[in-house]
XYZ file of C-alpha atoms in Angstrom:
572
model
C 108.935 -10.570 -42.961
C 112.682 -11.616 -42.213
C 112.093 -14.429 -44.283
C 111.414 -12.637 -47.287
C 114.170 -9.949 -47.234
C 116.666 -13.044 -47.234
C 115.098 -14.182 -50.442
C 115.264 -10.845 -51.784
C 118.897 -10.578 -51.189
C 119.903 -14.362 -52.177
C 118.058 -13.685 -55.451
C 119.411 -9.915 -56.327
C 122.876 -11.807 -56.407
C 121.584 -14.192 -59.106
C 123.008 -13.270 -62.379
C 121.064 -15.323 -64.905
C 117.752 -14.301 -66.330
C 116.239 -17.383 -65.385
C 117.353 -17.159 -61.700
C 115.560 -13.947 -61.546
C 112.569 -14.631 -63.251
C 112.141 -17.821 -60.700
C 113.544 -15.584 -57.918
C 110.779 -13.126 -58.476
C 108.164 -16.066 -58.636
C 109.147 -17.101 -55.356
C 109.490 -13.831 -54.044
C 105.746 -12.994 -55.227
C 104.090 -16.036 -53.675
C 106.132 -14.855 -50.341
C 104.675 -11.884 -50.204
C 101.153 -13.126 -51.801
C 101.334 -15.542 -48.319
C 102.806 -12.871 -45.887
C 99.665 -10.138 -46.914
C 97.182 -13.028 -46.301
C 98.342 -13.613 -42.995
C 98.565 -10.151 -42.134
C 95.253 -9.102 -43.567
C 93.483 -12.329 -41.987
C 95.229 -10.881 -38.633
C 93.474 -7.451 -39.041
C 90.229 -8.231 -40.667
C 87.330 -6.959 -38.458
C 84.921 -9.529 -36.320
C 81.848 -9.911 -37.796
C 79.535 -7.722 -38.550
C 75.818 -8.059 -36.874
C 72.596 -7.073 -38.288
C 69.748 -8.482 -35.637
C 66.181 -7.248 -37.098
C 63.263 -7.706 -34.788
C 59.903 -7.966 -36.120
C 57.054 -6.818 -33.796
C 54.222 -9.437 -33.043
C 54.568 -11.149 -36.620
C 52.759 -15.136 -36.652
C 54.371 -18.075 -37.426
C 52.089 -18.442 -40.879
C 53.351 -14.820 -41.896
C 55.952 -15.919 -44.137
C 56.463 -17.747 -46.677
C 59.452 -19.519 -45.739
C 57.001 -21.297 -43.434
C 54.145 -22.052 -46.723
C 52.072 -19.909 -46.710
C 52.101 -17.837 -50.065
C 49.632 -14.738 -49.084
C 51.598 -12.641 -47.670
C 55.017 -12.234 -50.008
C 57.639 -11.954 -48.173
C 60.252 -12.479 -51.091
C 63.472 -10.680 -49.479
C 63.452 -12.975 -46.203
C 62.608 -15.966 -47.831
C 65.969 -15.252 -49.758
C 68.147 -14.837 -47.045
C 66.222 -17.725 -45.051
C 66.904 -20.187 -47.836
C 70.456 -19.277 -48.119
C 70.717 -19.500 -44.170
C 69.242 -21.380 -41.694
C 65.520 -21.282 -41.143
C 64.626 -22.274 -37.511
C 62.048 -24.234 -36.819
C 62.393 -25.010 -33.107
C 63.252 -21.112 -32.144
C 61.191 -19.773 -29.021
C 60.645 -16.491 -27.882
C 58.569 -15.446 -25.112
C 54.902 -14.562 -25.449
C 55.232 -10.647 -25.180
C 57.533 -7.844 -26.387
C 59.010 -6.568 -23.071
C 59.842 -10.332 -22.032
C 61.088 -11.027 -25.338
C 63.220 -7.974 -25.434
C 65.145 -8.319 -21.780
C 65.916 -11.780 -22.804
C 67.457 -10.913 -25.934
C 69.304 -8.133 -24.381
C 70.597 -9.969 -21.131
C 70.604 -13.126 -22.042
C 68.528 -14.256 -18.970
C 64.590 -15.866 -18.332
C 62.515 -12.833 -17.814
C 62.035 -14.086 -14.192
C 65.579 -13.725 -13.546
C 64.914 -9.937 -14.232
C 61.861 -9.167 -12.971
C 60.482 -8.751 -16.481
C 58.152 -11.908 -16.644
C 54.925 -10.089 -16.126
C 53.069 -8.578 -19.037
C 54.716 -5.505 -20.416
C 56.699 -2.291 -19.602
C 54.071 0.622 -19.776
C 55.118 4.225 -20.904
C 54.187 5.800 -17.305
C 55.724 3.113 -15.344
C 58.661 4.453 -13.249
C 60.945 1.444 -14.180
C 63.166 -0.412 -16.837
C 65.153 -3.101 -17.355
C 67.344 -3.193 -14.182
C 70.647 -1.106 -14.786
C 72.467 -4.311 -12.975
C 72.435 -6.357 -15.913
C 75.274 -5.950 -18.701
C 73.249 -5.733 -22.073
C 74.575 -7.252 -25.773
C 75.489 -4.382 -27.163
C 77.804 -3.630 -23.757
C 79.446 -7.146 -24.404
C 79.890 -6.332 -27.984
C 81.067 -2.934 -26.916
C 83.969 -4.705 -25.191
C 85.419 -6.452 -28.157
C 85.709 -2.865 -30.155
C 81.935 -3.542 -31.742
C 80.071 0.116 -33.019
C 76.881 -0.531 -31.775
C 73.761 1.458 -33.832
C 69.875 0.623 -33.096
C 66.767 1.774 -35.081
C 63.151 1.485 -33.331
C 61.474 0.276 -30.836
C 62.932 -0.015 -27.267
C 60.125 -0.480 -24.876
C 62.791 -1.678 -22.101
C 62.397 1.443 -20.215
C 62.848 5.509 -20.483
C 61.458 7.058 -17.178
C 64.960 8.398 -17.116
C 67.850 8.808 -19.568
C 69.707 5.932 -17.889
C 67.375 3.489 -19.143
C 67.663 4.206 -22.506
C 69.611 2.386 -25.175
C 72.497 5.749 -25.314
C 73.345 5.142 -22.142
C 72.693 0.420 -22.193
C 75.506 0.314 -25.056
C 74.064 1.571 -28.333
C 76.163 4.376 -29.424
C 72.813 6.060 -31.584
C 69.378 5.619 -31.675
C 66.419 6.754 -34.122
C 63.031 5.350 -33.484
C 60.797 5.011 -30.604
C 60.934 4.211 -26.939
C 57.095 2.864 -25.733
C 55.598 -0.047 -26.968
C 53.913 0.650 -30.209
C 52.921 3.866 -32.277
C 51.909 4.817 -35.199
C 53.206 4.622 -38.041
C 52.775 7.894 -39.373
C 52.105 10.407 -36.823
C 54.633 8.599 -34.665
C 51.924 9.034 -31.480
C 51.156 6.541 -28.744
C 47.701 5.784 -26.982
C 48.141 4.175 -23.586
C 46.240 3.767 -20.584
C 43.915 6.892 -22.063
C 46.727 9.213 -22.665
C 48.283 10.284 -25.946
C 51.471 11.816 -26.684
C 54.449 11.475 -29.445
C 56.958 8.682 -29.603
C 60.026 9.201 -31.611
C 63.325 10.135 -30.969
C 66.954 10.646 -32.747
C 68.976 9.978 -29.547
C 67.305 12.136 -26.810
C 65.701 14.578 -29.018
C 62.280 14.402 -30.299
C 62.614 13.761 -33.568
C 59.776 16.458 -35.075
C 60.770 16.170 -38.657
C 60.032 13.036 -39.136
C 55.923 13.621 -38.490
C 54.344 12.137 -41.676
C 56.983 9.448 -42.701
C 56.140 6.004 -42.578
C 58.072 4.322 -39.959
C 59.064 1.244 -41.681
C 60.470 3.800 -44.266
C 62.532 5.651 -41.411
C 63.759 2.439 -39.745
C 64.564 1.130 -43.460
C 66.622 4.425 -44.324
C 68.502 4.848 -41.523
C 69.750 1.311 -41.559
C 70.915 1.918 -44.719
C 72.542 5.246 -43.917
C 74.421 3.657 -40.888
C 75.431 0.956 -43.258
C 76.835 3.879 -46.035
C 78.496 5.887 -42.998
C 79.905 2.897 -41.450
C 83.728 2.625 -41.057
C 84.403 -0.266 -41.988
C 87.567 -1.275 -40.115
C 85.435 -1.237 -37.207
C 82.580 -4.344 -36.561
C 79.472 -3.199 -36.832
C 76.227 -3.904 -34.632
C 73.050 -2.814 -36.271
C 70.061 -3.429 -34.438
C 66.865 -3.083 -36.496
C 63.817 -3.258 -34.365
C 60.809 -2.935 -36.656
C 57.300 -1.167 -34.934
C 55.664 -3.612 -37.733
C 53.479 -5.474 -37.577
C 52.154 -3.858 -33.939
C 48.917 -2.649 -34.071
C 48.693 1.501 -33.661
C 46.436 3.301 -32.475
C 42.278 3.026 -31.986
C 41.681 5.425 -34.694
C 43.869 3.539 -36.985
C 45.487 0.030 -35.592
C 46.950 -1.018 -38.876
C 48.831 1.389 -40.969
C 49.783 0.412 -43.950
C 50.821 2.575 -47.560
C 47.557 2.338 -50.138
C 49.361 1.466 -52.640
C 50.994 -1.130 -50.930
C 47.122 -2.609 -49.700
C 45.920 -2.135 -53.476
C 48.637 -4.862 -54.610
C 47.501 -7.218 -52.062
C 43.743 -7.252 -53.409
C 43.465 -10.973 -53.356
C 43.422 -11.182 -49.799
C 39.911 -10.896 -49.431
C 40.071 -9.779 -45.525
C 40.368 -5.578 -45.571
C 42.365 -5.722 -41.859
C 44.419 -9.043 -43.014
C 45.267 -6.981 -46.514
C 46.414 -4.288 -44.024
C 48.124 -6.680 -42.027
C 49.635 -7.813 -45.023
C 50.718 -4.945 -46.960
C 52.562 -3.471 -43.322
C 55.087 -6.943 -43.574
C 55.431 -6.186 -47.090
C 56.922 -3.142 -46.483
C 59.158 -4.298 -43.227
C 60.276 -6.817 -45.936
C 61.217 -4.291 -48.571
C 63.539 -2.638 -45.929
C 65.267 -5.791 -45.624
C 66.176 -6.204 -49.492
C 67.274 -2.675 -49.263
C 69.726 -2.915 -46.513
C 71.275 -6.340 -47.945
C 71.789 -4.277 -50.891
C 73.496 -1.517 -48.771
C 75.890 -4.185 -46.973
C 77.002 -5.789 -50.280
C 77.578 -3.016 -52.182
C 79.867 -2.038 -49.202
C 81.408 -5.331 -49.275
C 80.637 -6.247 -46.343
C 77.827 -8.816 -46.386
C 80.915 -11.412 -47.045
C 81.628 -10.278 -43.289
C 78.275 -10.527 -41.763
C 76.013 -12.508 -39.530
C 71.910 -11.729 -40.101
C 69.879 -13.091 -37.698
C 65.876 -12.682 -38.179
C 63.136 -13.333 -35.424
C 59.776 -12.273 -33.717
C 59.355 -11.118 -30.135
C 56.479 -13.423 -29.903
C 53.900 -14.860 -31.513
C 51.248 -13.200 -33.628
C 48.173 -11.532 -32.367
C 45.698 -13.236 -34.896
C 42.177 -12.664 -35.663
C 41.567 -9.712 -33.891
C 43.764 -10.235 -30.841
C 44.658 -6.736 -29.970
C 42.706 -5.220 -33.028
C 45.231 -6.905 -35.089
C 45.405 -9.549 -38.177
C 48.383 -12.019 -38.027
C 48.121 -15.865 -38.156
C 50.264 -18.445 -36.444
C 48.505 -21.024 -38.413
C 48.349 -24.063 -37.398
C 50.025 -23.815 -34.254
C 47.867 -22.860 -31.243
C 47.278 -19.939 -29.480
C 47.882 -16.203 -29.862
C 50.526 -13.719 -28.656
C 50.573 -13.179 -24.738
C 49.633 -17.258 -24.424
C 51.625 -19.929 -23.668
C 51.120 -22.023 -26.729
C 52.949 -22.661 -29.034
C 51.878 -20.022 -31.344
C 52.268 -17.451 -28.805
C 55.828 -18.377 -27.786
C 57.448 -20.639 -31.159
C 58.790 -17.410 -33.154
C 59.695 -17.117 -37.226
C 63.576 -16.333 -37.439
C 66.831 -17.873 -39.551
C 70.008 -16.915 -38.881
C 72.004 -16.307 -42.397
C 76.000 -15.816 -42.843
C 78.206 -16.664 -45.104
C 80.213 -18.034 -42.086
C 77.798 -20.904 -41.632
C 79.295 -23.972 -42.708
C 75.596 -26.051 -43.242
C 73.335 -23.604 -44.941
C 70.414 -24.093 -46.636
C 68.497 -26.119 -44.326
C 65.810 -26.281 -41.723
C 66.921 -26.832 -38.245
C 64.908 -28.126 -35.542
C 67.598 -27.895 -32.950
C 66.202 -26.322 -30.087
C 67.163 -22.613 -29.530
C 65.958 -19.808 -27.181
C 65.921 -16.084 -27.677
C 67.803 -15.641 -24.778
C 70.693 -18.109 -26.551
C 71.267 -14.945 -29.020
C 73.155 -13.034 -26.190
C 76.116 -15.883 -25.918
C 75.658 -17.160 -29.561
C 76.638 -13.502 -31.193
C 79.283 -13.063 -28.624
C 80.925 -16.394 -29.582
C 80.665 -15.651 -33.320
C 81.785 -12.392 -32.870
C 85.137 -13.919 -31.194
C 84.330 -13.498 -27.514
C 85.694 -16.072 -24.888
C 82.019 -17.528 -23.990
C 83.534 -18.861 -20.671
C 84.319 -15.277 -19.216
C 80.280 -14.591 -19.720
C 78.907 -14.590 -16.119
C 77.807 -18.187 -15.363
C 74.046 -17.206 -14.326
C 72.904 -16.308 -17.978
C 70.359 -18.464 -19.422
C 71.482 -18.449 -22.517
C 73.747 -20.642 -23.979
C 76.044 -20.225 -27.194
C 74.504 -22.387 -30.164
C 76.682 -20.774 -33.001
C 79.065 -23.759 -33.218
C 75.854 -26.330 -33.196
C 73.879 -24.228 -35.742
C 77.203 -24.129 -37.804
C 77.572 -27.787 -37.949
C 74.472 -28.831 -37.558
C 75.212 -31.224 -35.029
C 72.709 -31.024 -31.714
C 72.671 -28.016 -29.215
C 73.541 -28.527 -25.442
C 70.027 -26.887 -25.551
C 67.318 -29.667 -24.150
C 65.065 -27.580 -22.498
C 63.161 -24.561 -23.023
C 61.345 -22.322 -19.846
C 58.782 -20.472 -21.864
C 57.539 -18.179 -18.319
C 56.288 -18.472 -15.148
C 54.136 -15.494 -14.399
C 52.127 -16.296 -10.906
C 50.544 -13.031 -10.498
C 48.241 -14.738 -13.627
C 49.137 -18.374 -12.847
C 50.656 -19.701 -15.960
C 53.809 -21.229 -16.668
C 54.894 -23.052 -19.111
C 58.168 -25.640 -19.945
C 59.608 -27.708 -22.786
C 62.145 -30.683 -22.069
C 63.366 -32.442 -25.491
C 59.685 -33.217 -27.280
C 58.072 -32.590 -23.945
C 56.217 -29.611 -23.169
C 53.820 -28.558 -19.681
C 51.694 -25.882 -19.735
C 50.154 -24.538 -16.244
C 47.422 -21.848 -16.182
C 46.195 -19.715 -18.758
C 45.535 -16.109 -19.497
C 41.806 -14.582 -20.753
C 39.946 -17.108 -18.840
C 40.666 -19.728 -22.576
C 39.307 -16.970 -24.750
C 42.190 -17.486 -26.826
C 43.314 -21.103 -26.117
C 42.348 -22.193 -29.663
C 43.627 -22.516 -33.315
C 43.260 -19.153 -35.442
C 43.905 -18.667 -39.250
C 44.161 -17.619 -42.134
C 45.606 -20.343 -42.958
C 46.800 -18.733 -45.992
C 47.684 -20.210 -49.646
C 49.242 -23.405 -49.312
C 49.143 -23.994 -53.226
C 53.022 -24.635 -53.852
C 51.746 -23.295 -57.436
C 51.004 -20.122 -55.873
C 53.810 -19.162 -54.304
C 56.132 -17.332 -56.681
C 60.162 -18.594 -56.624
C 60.596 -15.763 -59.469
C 60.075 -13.562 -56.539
C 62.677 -14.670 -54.460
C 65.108 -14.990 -56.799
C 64.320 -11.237 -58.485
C 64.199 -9.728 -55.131
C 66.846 -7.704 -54.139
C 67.936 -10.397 -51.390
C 67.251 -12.737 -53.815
C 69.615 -11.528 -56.434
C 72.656 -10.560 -53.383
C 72.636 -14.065 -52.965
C 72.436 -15.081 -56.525
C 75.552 -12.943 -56.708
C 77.266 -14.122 -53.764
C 75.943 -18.115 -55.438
C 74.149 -19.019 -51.988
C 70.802 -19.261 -53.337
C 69.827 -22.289 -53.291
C 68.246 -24.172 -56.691
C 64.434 -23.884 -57.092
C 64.584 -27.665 -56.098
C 65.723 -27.408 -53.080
C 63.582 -24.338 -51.923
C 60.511 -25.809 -52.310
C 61.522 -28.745 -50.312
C 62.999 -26.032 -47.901
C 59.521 -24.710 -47.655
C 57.741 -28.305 -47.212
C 60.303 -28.940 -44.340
C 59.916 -25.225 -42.856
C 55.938 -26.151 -43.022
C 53.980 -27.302 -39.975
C 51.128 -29.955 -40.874
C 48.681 -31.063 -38.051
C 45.471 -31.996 -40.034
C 41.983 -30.534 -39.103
C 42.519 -31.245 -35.374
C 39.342 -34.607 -35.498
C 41.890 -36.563 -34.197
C 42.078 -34.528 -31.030
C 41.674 -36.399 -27.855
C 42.174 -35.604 -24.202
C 41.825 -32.354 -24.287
C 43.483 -30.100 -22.301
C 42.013 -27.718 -19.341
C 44.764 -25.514 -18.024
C 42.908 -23.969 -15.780
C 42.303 -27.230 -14.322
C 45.010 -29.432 -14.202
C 48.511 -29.204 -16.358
C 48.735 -30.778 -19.774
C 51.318 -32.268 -21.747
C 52.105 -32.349 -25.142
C 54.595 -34.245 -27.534
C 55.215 -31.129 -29.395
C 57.574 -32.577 -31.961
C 54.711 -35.169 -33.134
C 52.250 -32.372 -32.385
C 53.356 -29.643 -32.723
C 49.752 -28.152 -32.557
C 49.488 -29.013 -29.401
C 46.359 -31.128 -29.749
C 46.685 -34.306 -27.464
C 47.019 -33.778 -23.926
C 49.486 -36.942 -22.757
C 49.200 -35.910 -18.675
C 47.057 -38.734 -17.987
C 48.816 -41.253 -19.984
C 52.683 -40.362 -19.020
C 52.305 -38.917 -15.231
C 55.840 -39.920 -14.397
C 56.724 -37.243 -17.110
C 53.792 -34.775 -16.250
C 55.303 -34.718 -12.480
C 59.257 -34.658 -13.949
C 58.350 -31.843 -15.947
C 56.074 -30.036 -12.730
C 59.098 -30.636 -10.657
C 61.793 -28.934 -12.693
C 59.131 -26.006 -12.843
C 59.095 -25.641 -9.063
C 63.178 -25.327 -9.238
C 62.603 -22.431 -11.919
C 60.290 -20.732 -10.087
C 62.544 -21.105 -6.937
C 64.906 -18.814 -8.325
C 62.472 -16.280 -9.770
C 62.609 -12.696 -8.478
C 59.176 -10.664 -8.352
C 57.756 -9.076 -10.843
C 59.176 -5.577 -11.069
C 56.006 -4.023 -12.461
C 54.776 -0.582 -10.805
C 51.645 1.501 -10.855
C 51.528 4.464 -13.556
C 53.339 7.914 -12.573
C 51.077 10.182 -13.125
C 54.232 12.562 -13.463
C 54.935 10.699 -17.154
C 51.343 11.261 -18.581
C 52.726 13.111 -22.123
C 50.100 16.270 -21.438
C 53.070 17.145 -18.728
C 55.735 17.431 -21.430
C 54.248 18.894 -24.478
C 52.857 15.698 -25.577
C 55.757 14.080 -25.998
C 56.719 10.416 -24.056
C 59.223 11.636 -21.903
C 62.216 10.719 -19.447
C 59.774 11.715 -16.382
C 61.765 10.483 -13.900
C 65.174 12.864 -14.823
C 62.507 16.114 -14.545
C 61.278 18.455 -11.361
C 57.753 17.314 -10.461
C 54.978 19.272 -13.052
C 53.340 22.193 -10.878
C 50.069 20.613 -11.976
C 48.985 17.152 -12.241
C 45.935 17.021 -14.033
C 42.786 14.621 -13.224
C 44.255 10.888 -14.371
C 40.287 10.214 -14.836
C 40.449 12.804 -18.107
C 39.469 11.391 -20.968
C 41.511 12.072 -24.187
């Protein structure tokens, strides 16, 4: 500022018109420069919006071709982003979830083994320093909506006390969607909280609709000289409960009518609404102005359970495999990343990334010194690599080891082993629908009038109608029919090996043909599984069955011992 109170004084002593008129030019463009650098000095990190869906397919959207389900308000921001087409998660929610949230391999947790169940006396370990604890460091307000499912047998498990600084939504694995109740292991009790209360008044309202509104009230409330992290973790497209496993508005299912399938309409007409959330909080961040500030990244915690897997309707078309299996469709995940500070947008990257990678990646982006992360994460920071473009330090990929059901299951570059499998094959194969693939059918008026669509018309990142069809061609996996299938692949027998970026549908089996690679890639598995801790899963309490605590899924653990533990062998 020195600078500029000299020119103010050399030009107050000018006595001609025209030495003040260019005195005050110069002064202006001074100050013009000086304000810049001040305000670039004090403008907040990035804001971060991570929305999780639950258990959606690969061939759920139609930024990967298929035009059934419309997904319009994704597709927007996935077109005007990044769409990632080599992005693994792991094949289950409570996996999926710890990785995210510690950047670590689930068996560097204890985590690897199926899921976290409501009456288990565990959680994620309190050891590990979660995301939102990292962003917490650099001055981040950290906010979650929905599902947890990382632990709640006592208070210290849940998100208040792991970094989040609120919480509405739900801490199990799944309820439903409008009575906000959970059935597990034959008990049944409520699920939803606003922080630690049981949130009673919101019985009857559509959980989408509550995780969508109080995004976009966090959003409105938000100070915005403070970064925000919004995590949006969606209970669709989980399946609910056995009275009613797919939830969905009628309304909403009587628009979808040519979808012939009554549980895939359901299916259907459930993402439709988790997408409709999304349009409405882009909306809220732009007309806050502070999209032009904000990173968006979109995924699944695994793949989709598809025709009928878990009473449920999604399709990971044409991959292989369903959720909770090591294939491809049970572990390669839909999800873009979208900001307007990517430098190469608009394109479909196949460089490898991990959900794990998220924990190092946002922390980067969000101006954190990546080398004073602790040096035993798994994750690895890809935001300067998706940026560019150029290729990740990311060449390999462990998708689990889980030895209490014998399957494991690793990627190096195109090369992927898979040990063991789970169901005794029953759902080893290739499951549909395979959806509209018509490019006629699939409605770029949609995207474009949606109200992602039209943010990004305003903010001119949406691509030309051109270029997003060629977006979807390149976002769409093609196999064929599977006849040219040969060597087949037992699991149960012997590992397999697959090229998965020839075939991606994981139809040859190469193990007999390349054993110097099959025994490379069975090698590196044994040094995983060297550093694996047990599983940490444990029995159910019966101290947490919800009949103990007026119904309610409760923090067990932090409570006296119930007078009277009634028969576990009751059926409700």
């Amino acid at each position: 500022m020195r600078r500029e109170f000299q020119l103010i004084e050399q030009y107050r002593g000018m006595s001609s018109s025209s030495g003040r008129y260019f005195g005050a030019i110069l002064i202006g463009v001074h100050l013009v420069l000086f304000f810049k650098v001040v305000h670039a000095a004090a403008s907040p990190r990035p804001n971060i919006v991570f929305i999780l869906a639950d258990d959606l397919g690969w061939n759920d959207v139609g930024f990967h071709g298929s035009a059934q389900i419309p997904t319009p308000n994704l597709d927007a921001l996935a077109y005007a982003g990044i769409i990632l087409n080599r992005y693994y998660v792991n094949p289950i929610c409570t996996p999926s979830r710890s990785a995210l949230m510690t950047g670590k391999y689930p068996i560097h947790t204890g985590m690897q083994h199926t899921v976290l169940y409501a009456m288990e006396p565990r959680g994620l370990p309190l050891a590990e320093k979660l995301l939102p604890q990292y962003l917490k460091d650099l001055g981040y307000s950290n906010q979650m909506v929905g599902k947890w499912h990382l632990g709640h047998y006592q208070l210290r498990y849940t998100p208040l006390q792991r970094g989040f600084d609120s919480h509405t939504g739900f801490w199990t694995g799944h309820h439903h969607m409008n009575d906000h109740t959970a059935v597990e292991h034959g008990h049944w009790g409520l699920d939803m909280r606003r922080d630690y209360d049981v949130a009673y008044d919101l019985h009857g309202k559509y959980t989408t609709h509550v995780i969508g509104s109080e995004a976009i009230n966090i959003v409105h409330d938000h100070n915005t000289s403070v970064p925000l992290f919004l995590y949006v973790a969606h209970a669709a497209v989980h399946s609910a409960n056995p009275y009613d496993f797919l939830p969905a508005p009628d309304a909403t299912v009587e628009e979808l009518n040519h979808i012939e399938n009554y549980r895939r309409r359901k299916f259907a007409a459930m993402m439709v609404e988790l997408d409709r959330t999304v349009g409405s909080l882009v909306e809220a961040l732009h007309a806050r102005g502070m999209l032009e500030n904000t990173i968006i990244v979109f995924s699944s915690d695994n793949g989709g359970p598809a025709d009928g897997f878990n009473d449920n309707a999604a399709s990971n078309w044409p991959l292989r495999g369903v959720k909770n299996t090591l294939w491809e469709g049970g572990v390669r995940a839909a999800g873009f990343i979208w900001s307007p500070m990517l430098q190469n947008v608009s394109r479909v990257s196949h460089q490898m990334v991990q959900v794990s990678d998220w924990l190092p990646t946002l922390y980067e982006a969000a101006g954190g010194n990546v080398s004073s992360l602790p040096t035993d994460l798994d994750g690895i920071s890809v935001w300067h690599e998706l940026s560019s473009g150029t290729p990740t330090r990311r060449i390999e990929i462990l998708h689990n080891i889980d030895d209490i059901w014998g399957s494991s299951a690793l990627t190096v570059g195109n090369w992927k082993l898979v040990k063991g499998s789970h169901y005794n094959r029953t759902w080893d194969g290739w499951y549909g629908p395979a959806g509209i693939r018509d490019e006629k059918a699939y409605s770029l008026d949609a995207v474009s009038g949606s109200p992602a669509g039209q943010v990004m018309e305003d903010l001119k990142m949406l691509p030309s109608r051109d270029r997003i069809t060629q977006l979807r061609r390149e976002g769409t996996v093609s196999c064929g029919a599977g006849a040219h299938m040969a060597n087949e692949c037992n699991p149960l027998e012997s590992a397999c090996l697959f090229d998965v970026e020839s075939d991606p549908c994981e139809y040859n089996n190469f193990a007999s043909e390349h054993v110097h690679i099959l025994q490379s890639l069975l090698a590196r598995l044994a040094d995983y599984n060297s550093t694996a801790v047990p599983p940490a899963n444990l029995e159910d309490d019966p101290r947490g069955a919800p009949q103990h605590w007026n119904y309610t899924w409760h923090n067990f653990g932090d409570e006296p011992e119930p007078e009277v533990l009634l028969n576990e062998s009751q059926d409700w």
